PDB file of C-alpha atoms in Angstrom:
ATOM      1  CA  ASP I1101      -7.839 -15.760  -0.336  1.00 72.00           C
ATOM      2  CA  GLN I1102      -5.380 -13.610  -2.250  1.00 81.00           C
ATOM      3  CA  GLN I1103      -7.451 -11.482  -4.630  1.00 92.00           C
ATOM      4  CA  VAL I1104      -4.393  -9.785  -6.123  1.00 95.00           C
ATOM      5  CA  LYS I1105      -1.402 -11.951  -6.942  1.00 96.00           C
ATOM      6  CA  GLN I1106       2.105 -11.204  -8.041  1.00 96.00           C
ATOM      7  CA  ASN I1107       3.481 -14.621  -8.784  1.00 92.00           C
ATOM      8  CA  SER I1108       7.089 -13.591  -9.305  1.00 95.00           C
ATOM      9  CA  PRO I1109       8.755 -12.770  -5.984  1.00 95.00           C
ATOM     10  CA  SER I1110      11.777 -11.342  -7.779  1.00 97.00           C
ATOM     11  CA  LEU I1111      13.019 -10.164 -11.165  1.00 97.00           C
ATOM     12  CA  SER I1112      16.538  -9.383 -12.297  1.00 98.00           C
ATOM     13  CA  VAL I1113      17.165  -7.223 -15.377  1.00 98.00           C
ATOM     14  CA  GLN I1114      20.149  -5.638 -17.069  1.00 98.00           C
ATOM     15  CA  GLU I1115      20.326  -1.862 -17.192  1.00 98.00           C
ATOM     16  CA  GLY I1116      18.807  -0.503 -20.410  1.00 97.00           C
ATOM     17  CA  ARG I1117      16.570  -3.526 -20.953  1.00 98.00           C
ATOM     18  CA  ILE I1118      12.850  -3.792 -20.390  1.00 98.00           C
ATOM     19  CA  SER I1119      11.438  -4.844 -17.008  1.00 98.00           C
ATOM     20  CA  ILE I1120       8.016  -6.472 -17.048  1.00 98.00           C
ATOM     21  CA  LEU I1121       6.210  -6.986 -13.770  1.00 98.00           C
ATOM     22  CA  ASN I1122       3.002  -8.967 -13.765  1.00 98.00           C
ATOM     23  CA  CYS I1123      -0.107  -8.995 -11.620  1.00 98.00           C
ATOM     24  CA  ASP I1124      -3.273 -11.105 -11.680  1.00 97.00           C
ATOM     25  CA  TYR I1125      -6.539 -10.489  -9.901  1.00 97.00           C
ATOM     26  CA  THR I1126      -9.670 -12.494  -9.241  1.00 95.00           C
ATOM     27  CA  ASN I1127     -12.269  -9.940  -8.166  1.00 91.00           C
ATOM     28  CA  SER I1128     -14.211  -8.746 -11.209  1.00 90.00           C
ATOM     29  CA  MET I1129     -15.450  -5.750  -9.202  1.00 89.00           C
ATOM     30  CA  PHE I1130     -11.982  -4.195  -9.202  1.00 91.00           C
ATOM     31  CA  ASP I1131     -12.012  -1.280 -11.584  1.00 88.00           C
ATOM     32  CA  TYR I1132      -9.011   0.805 -10.661  1.00 92.00           C
ATOM     33  CA  PHE I1133      -5.445  -0.442 -10.479  1.00 95.00           C
ATOM     34  CA  LEU I1134      -2.257   1.105  -9.170  1.00 95.00           C
ATOM     35  CA  TRP I1135       1.427   0.305  -8.999  1.00 97.00           C
ATOM     36  CA  TYR I1136       3.510   1.382  -6.033  1.00 96.00           C
ATOM     37  CA  LYS I1137       7.273   1.341  -5.648  1.00 97.00           C
ATOM     38  CA  LYS I1138       8.902   0.798  -2.283  1.00 96.00           C
ATOM     39  CA  TYR I1139      12.498   1.405  -1.269  1.00 95.00           C
ATOM     40  CA  PRO I1140      13.878  -0.029   1.987  1.00 91.00           C
ATOM     41  CA  ALA I1141      12.989   2.014   5.083  1.00 88.00           C
ATOM     42  CA  GLU I1142      10.464   4.091   3.148  1.00 92.00           C
ATOM     43  CA  GLY I1143       6.736   3.912   2.572  1.00 94.00           C
ATOM     44  CA  PRO I1144       5.277   2.828  -0.769  1.00 95.00           C
ATOM     45  CA  THR I1145       5.147   5.642  -3.298  1.00 94.00           C
ATOM     46  CA  PHE I1146       2.576   5.877  -6.048  1.00 94.00           C
ATOM     47  CA  LEU I1147       3.958   5.153  -9.513  1.00 96.00           C
ATOM     48  CA  ILE I1148       1.189   4.826 -12.073  1.00 96.00           C
ATOM     49  CA  SER I1149      -2.450   3.828 -12.269  1.00 95.00           C
ATOM     50  CA  ILE I1150      -5.052   2.696 -14.769  1.00 96.00           C
ATOM     51  CA  SER I1151      -8.800   2.724 -14.829  1.00 93.00           C
ATOM     52  CA  SER I1152     -10.671  -0.313 -16.091  1.00 92.00           C
ATOM     53  CA  ILE I1153     -12.076   1.704 -18.991  1.00 93.00           C
ATOM     54  CA  LYS I1154      -8.576   1.845 -20.453  1.00 95.00           C
ATOM     55  CA  ASP I1155      -6.148  -0.844 -21.561  1.00 95.00           C
ATOM     56  CA  LYS I1156      -2.965   1.201 -21.436  1.00 97.00           C
ATOM     57  CA  ASN I1157      -1.522   4.146 -19.573  1.00 97.00           C
ATOM     58  CA  GLU I1158       1.919   5.666 -20.060  1.00 97.00           C
ATOM     59  CA  ASP I1159       4.035   7.946 -17.943  1.00 96.00           C
ATOM     60  CA  GLY I1160       7.564   8.429 -19.199  1.00 97.00           C
ATOM     61  CA  ARG I1161       9.453   5.153 -18.916  1.00 98.00           C
ATOM     62  CA  PHE I1162       6.519   3.438 -17.211  1.00 98.00           C
ATOM     63  CA  THR I1163       3.565   1.849 -18.979  1.00 98.00           C
ATOM     64  CA  VAL I1164       0.790  -0.162 -17.415  1.00 98.00           C
ATOM     65  CA  PHE I1165      -1.287  -2.552 -19.507  1.00 98.00           C
ATOM     66  CA  LEU I1166      -4.637  -3.956 -18.447  1.00 97.00           C
ATOM     67  CA  ASN I1167      -6.276  -7.061 -19.906  1.00 97.00           C
ATOM     68  CA  LYS I1168      -9.695  -7.208 -18.274  1.00 95.00           C
ATOM     69  CA  SER I1169     -10.777 -10.461 -19.879  1.00 95.00           C
ATOM     70  CA  ALA I1170      -7.702 -12.189 -18.491  1.00 96.00           C
ATOM     71  CA  LYS I1171      -7.818 -10.224 -15.231  1.00 96.00           C
ATOM     72  CA  HIS I1172      -4.178  -9.402 -15.731  1.00 97.00           C
ATOM     73  CA  LEU I1173      -2.110  -6.251 -15.632  1.00 96.00           C
ATOM     74  CA  SER I1174       1.534  -5.596 -16.203  1.00 98.00           C
ATOM     75  CA  LEU I1175       3.999  -2.801 -15.628  1.00 98.00           C
ATOM     76  CA  HIS I1176       6.664  -2.167 -18.253  1.00 98.00           C
ATOM     77  CA  ILE I1177       9.750  -0.128 -17.457  1.00 98.00           C
ATOM     78  CA  VAL I1178      11.800   0.902 -20.472  1.00 98.00           C
ATOM     79  CA  PRO I1179      14.698   1.439 -20.286  1.00 98.00           C
ATOM     80  CA  SER I1180      15.374   0.022 -16.836  1.00 98.00           C
ATOM     81  CA  GLN I1181      17.797   1.911 -14.606  1.00 98.00           C
ATOM     82  CA  PRO I1182      19.649   0.843 -11.442  1.00 97.00           C
ATOM     83  CA  GLY I1183      17.589   3.378  -9.486  1.00 96.00           C
ATOM     84  CA  ASP I1184      14.474   1.394 -10.392  1.00 98.00           C
ATOM     85  CA  SER I1185      15.645  -1.408  -8.090  1.00 98.00           C
ATOM     86  CA  ALA I1186      12.912  -1.643  -5.451  1.00 97.00           C
ATOM     87  CA  VAL I1187       9.888  -3.684  -4.424  1.00 97.00           C
ATOM     88  CA  TYR I1188       6.899  -3.141  -6.701  1.00 98.00           C
ATOM     89  CA  PHE I1189       3.382  -3.666  -5.439  1.00 96.00           C
ATOM     90  CA  CYS I1190       0.318  -4.031  -7.583  1.00 97.00           C
ATOM     91  CA  ALA I1191      -2.911  -2.799  -5.954  1.00 95.00           C
ATOM     92  CA  ALA I1192      -6.570  -2.757  -6.875  1.00 93.00           C
ATOM     93  CA  ARG I1193      -9.625  -0.905  -5.712  1.00 89.00           C
ATOM     94  CA  ASP I1194     -13.260  -1.960  -5.736  1.00 82.00           C
ATOM     95  CA  ARG I1195     -15.270   1.175  -6.359  1.00 72.00           C
ATOM     96  CA  GLY I1196     -18.474  -0.654  -5.664  1.00 67.00           C
ATOM     97  CA  GLY I1197     -17.313  -2.085  -2.380  1.00 60.00           C
ATOM     98  CA  THR I1198     -18.361  -0.902   1.037  1.00 61.00           C
ATOM     99  CA  SER I1199     -14.788  -0.052   1.940  1.00 62.00           C
ATOM    100  CA  TYR I1200     -14.306   3.150  -0.002  1.00 69.00           C
ATOM    101  CA  GLY I1201     -10.681   3.886  -0.703  1.00 73.00           C
ATOM    102  CA  LYS I1202      -9.394   0.498   0.408  1.00 81.00           C
ATOM    103  CA  LEU I1203      -6.625  -0.982  -1.673  1.00 87.00           C
ATOM    104  CA  THR I1204      -6.026  -4.715  -2.033  1.00 91.00           C
ATOM    105  CA  PHE I1205      -2.339  -5.388  -2.575  1.00 93.00           C
ATOM    106  CA  GLY I1206      -0.335  -8.135  -4.197  1.00 95.00           C
ATOM    107  CA  GLN I1207       2.613  -9.709  -2.418  1.00 95.00           C
ATOM    108  CA  GLY I1208       5.174  -7.561  -4.185  1.00 96.00           C
ATOM    109  CA  THR I1209       7.997  -8.240  -6.663  1.00 97.00           C
ATOM    110  CA  ILE I1210      11.598  -7.345  -5.917  1.00 97.00           C
ATOM    111  CA  LEU I1211      13.135  -5.782  -9.023  1.00 98.00           C
ATOM    112  CA  THR I1212      16.922  -5.647  -9.306  1.00 98.00           C
ATOM    113  CA  VAL I1213      18.429  -3.738 -12.204  1.00 98.00           C
ATOM    114  CA  HIS I1214      22.106  -4.550 -12.750  1.00 96.00           C
ATOM    115  CA  PRO I1215      24.478  -1.935 -14.217  1.00 93.00           C
TER     116      PRO I1215
ATOM    117  CA  GLU F 786       5.758  19.792   2.053  1.00 80.00           C
ATOM    118  CA  ALA F 787       2.764  17.491   1.765  1.00 78.00           C
ATOM    119  CA  GLN F 788       3.410  14.390   3.800  1.00 91.00           C
ATOM    120  CA  VAL F 789       2.241  11.631   6.093  1.00 96.00           C
ATOM    121  CA  THR F 790       4.338  11.179   9.231  1.00 96.00           C
ATOM    122  CA  GLN F 791       4.474   8.293  11.671  1.00 97.00           C
ATOM    123  CA  ASN F 792       6.070   7.878  15.059  1.00 97.00           C
ATOM    124  CA  PRO F 793       7.949   5.992  16.235  1.00 97.00           C
ATOM    125  CA  ARG F 794       9.756   4.572  13.216  1.00 97.00           C
ATOM    126  CA  TYR F 795      11.056   1.607  15.186  1.00 97.00           C
ATOM    127  CA  LEU F 796       9.693   0.046  18.356  1.00 97.00           C
ATOM    128  CA  ILE F 797      10.565  -3.067  20.332  1.00 97.00           C
ATOM    129  CA  THR F 798       8.167  -3.944  23.120  1.00 96.00           C
ATOM    130  CA  VAL F 799       6.970  -6.877  25.184  1.00 96.00           C
ATOM    131  CA  THR F 800       3.742  -8.820  25.103  1.00 97.00           C
ATOM    132  CA  GLY F 801       0.854  -7.050  26.792  1.00 96.00           C
ATOM    133  CA  LYS F 802       2.364  -3.585  27.094  1.00 97.00           C
ATOM    134  CA  LYS F 803      -0.029  -1.081  25.534  1.00 97.00           C
ATOM    135  CA  LEU F 804       1.392   1.085  22.780  1.00 97.00           C
ATOM    136  CA  THR F 805       0.278   3.761  20.342  1.00 98.00           C
ATOM    137  CA  VAL F 806       1.681   4.533  16.919  1.00 98.00           C
ATOM    138  CA  THR F 807       0.881   8.047  15.830  1.00 98.00           C
ATOM    139  CA  CYS F 808       0.043   9.158  12.309  1.00 98.00           C
ATOM    140  CA  SER F 809      -0.404  12.678  11.041  1.00 97.00           C
ATOM    141  CA  GLN F 810      -1.034  14.198   7.615  1.00 96.00           C
ATOM    142  CA  ASN F 811      -0.875  17.842   6.572  1.00 94.00           C
ATOM    143  CA  MET F 812      -2.919  17.588   3.374  1.00 92.00           C
ATOM    144  CA  ASN F 813      -6.380  17.994   4.901  1.00 93.00           C
ATOM    145  CA  HIS F 814      -7.412  14.583   3.567  1.00 93.00           C
ATOM    146  CA  GLU F 815     -10.604  13.135   4.947  1.00 92.00           C
ATOM    147  CA  TYR F 816      -9.772   9.457   4.382  1.00 93.00           C
ATOM    148  CA  MET F 817      -6.970   7.785   6.312  1.00 95.00           C
ATOM    149  CA  SER F 818      -6.069   4.163   6.868  1.00 95.00           C
ATOM    150  CA  TRP F 819      -3.614   1.768   8.470  1.00 97.00           C
ATOM    151  CA  TYR F 820      -1.943  -1.184   6.762  1.00 96.00           C
ATOM    152  CA  ARG F 821       0.455  -3.848   7.885  1.00 97.00           C
ATOM    153  CA  GLN F 822       3.019  -5.434   5.615  1.00 95.00           C
ATOM    154  CA  ASP F 823       4.110  -9.027   6.132  1.00 94.00           C
ATOM    155  CA  PRO F 824       6.360 -11.206   3.957  1.00 89.00           C
ATOM    156  CA  GLY F 825       4.455 -13.001   1.231  1.00 87.00           C
ATOM    157  CA  LEU F 826       1.217 -11.184   2.053  1.00 90.00           C
ATOM    158  CA  GLY F 827       1.734  -7.671   0.728  1.00 90.00           C
ATOM    159  CA  LEU F 828      -0.051  -4.878   2.568  1.00 93.00           C
ATOM    160  CA  ARG F 829      -3.336  -5.555   4.339  1.00 94.00           C
ATOM    161  CA  GLN F 830      -5.709  -2.924   5.635  1.00 93.00           C
ATOM    162  CA  ILE F 831      -6.254  -2.867   9.400  1.00 96.00           C
ATOM    163  CA  TYR F 832      -8.640   0.065   9.909  1.00 95.00           C
ATOM    164  CA  TYR F 833      -9.758   3.079   7.995  1.00 93.00           C
ATOM    165  CA  SER F 834     -11.461   6.374   8.673  1.00 94.00           C
ATOM    166  CA  MET F 835     -13.585   8.324   6.234  1.00 90.00           C
ATOM    167  CA  ASN F 836     -13.669  11.434   8.396  1.00 92.00           C
ATOM    168  CA  VAL F 837     -13.499  12.718  11.956  1.00 94.00           C
ATOM    169  CA  GLU F 838     -15.224  10.323  14.352  1.00 93.00           C
ATOM    170  CA  VAL F 839     -15.933   7.859  11.513  1.00 92.00           C
ATOM    171  CA  THR F 840     -13.844   4.685  11.620  1.00 94.00           C
ATOM    172  CA  ASP F 841     -14.343   1.120  10.422  1.00 91.00           C
ATOM    173  CA  LYS F 842     -12.596  -2.232  10.251  1.00 92.00           C
ATOM    174  CA  GLY F 843     -10.436  -3.328   7.385  1.00 91.00           C
ATOM    175  CA  ASP F 844      -9.352  -6.879   6.628  1.00 90.00           C
ATOM    176  CA  VAL F 845      -7.256  -7.578   9.738  1.00 95.00           C
ATOM    177  CA  PRO F 846      -8.609  -5.459  12.643  1.00 97.00           C
ATOM    178  CA  GLU F 847      -8.217  -7.993  15.468  1.00 97.00           C
ATOM    179  CA  GLY F 848      -6.029  -6.700  18.286  1.00 97.00           C
ATOM    180  CA  TYR F 849      -6.059  -3.086  17.092  1.00 98.00           C
ATOM    181  CA  LYS F 850      -7.982   0.072  17.861  1.00 97.00           C
ATOM    182  CA  VAL F 851      -8.004   3.472  16.229  1.00 97.00           C
ATOM    183  CA  SER F 852      -9.432   6.893  16.884  1.00 96.00           C
ATOM    184  CA  ARG F 853     -10.053   9.960  14.735  1.00 97.00           C
ATOM    185  CA  LYS F 854     -10.719  12.971  16.908  1.00 97.00           C
ATOM    186  CA  GLU F 855      -9.283  15.456  14.443  1.00 96.00           C
ATOM    187  CA  LYS F 856      -8.773  15.327  10.715  1.00 96.00           C
ATOM    188  CA  ARG F 857      -5.000  15.341  10.661  1.00 96.00           C
ATOM    189  CA  ASN F 858      -4.337  12.555  13.202  1.00 97.00           C
ATOM    190  CA  PHE F 859      -5.160   8.855  13.087  1.00 98.00           C
ATOM    191  CA  PRO F 860      -3.365   6.896  15.851  1.00 98.00           C
ATOM    192  CA  LEU F 861      -3.150   3.107  15.910  1.00 98.00           C
ATOM    193  CA  ILE F 862      -3.526   1.559  19.357  1.00 98.00           C
ATOM    194  CA  LEU F 863      -2.438  -1.904  20.443  1.00 97.00           C
ATOM    195  CA  GLU F 864      -4.023  -2.463  23.856  1.00 96.00           C
ATOM    196  CA  SER F 865      -2.257  -5.766  24.521  1.00 97.00           C
ATOM    197  CA  PRO F 866       0.323  -6.465  21.823  1.00 97.00           C
ATOM    198  CA  SER F 867       1.192 -10.053  20.962  1.00 97.00           C
ATOM    199  CA  PRO F 868       4.106 -11.497  18.948  1.00 97.00           C
ATOM    200  CA  ASN F 869       1.890 -12.044  15.899  1.00 97.00           C
ATOM    201  CA  GLN F 870       1.568  -8.273  15.659  1.00 98.00           C
ATOM    202  CA  THR F 871       5.254  -8.000  14.880  1.00 98.00           C
ATOM    203  CA  SER F 872       5.123  -6.321  11.490  1.00 97.00           C
ATOM    204  CA  LEU F 873       5.798  -3.232   9.417  1.00 97.00           C
ATOM    205  CA  TYR F 874       2.968  -0.720   9.720  1.00 98.00           C
ATOM    206  CA  PHE F 875       2.005   2.018   7.290  1.00 97.00           C
ATOM    207  CA  CYS F 876      -0.400   4.871   7.690  1.00 97.00           C
ATOM    208  CA  ALA F 877      -1.911   6.361   4.542  1.00 95.00           C
ATOM    209  CA  SER F 878      -4.192   9.171   3.477  1.00 94.00           C
ATOM    210  CA  LEU F 879      -6.281   9.352   0.329  1.00 89.00           C
ATOM    211  CA  LYS F 880      -6.387  12.038  -2.321  1.00 83.00           C
ATOM    212  CA  ALA F 881      -8.654  11.384  -5.294  1.00 79.00           C
ATOM    213  CA  ASP F 882      -7.981   7.734  -6.182  1.00 77.00           C
ATOM    214  CA  THR F 883      -4.476   7.505  -4.769  1.00 83.00           C
ATOM    215  CA  GLN F 884      -3.283   6.644  -1.290  1.00 85.00           C
ATOM    216  CA  TYR F 885      -0.163   8.354   0.037  1.00 91.00           C
ATOM    217  CA  PHE F 886       1.827   6.417   2.585  1.00 95.00           C
ATOM    218  CA  GLY F 887       3.899   7.347   5.604  1.00 96.00           C
ATOM    219  CA  PRO F 888       7.454   6.044   6.046  1.00 96.00           C
ATOM    220  CA  GLY F 889       6.441   3.037   8.147  1.00 97.00           C
ATOM    221  CA  THR F 890       6.827   1.825  11.726  1.00 98.00           C
ATOM    222  CA  ARG F 891       8.665  -1.413  12.330  1.00 97.00           C
ATOM    223  CA  LEU F 892       7.210  -3.035  15.440  1.00 98.00           C
ATOM    224  CA  THR F 893       8.671  -6.033  17.222  1.00 97.00           C
ATOM    225  CA  VAL F 894       6.692  -7.655  20.044  1.00 97.00           C
ATOM    226  CA  LEU F 895       8.737 -10.030  22.180  1.00 96.00           C
TER     227      LEU F 895
END
C-alpha cells in the first residue's frame, strides 16, 4: 500500500516557467514532509521541508505548499532552470510512529527543464 | 566535509555469495538507516539504527542484516543474495528532522 504517491512519473517544462510537482498521502499521522532531489549516480539531497502546522514554506526559487484537508502537497519551482532537471521525491514522516526518523517516499517524478 | 560514504559504489555478484556494503558517516549522528530504491516504488527502508547496538527492521528487511558496533559505521549484510535484491541501495544518517544520504550502491545479483 503506497502511503505517499507521486502520480506523475515525469514532467517537462520550459526554462523560466514554473514547475509544479505534486504529491498525495493517505496516512493522517504524517506531520512532516520533505522534498528531495536526485541526480543520476548521486544520493538524494534534501531540498525543502514543511511541518504540518504550516501551509507554505519558501526557500529561494522553491516553495512547498501543504493542504492537510486534501492530504496533498506540491513543490513549486520558479523560475525553472536546466540545472533543476532531476528526479524529485516527496517524503513524509510519522512523528507518532514507532519507527523514529523513518521516511516514507513517493515513487519520484522526473523533471526535465528545456533551455 | 560532512558526508555519508558507501562502498562499493557498484557490485555485480552471484546468487548465494555473501556480501557486505559498508556505510560510514562523519557527523556523529546517532540515527542511521538503509534504503533501497526500485523503479516505481521510490525508496523503502530496510533497517535502521537509533544508536550503537540498537537496530530494528524497516519495511523490507527480509534477506538483510545490519550491525552497529560503532556510531560512525552501519554495514548492510546480504548473507545469501538473490536476484530480487538487485537494486540501488542508499545509506542515510539523520540530523534533526532531515536524513542525509550517501551516494548509493548499485547491486546486481545474477
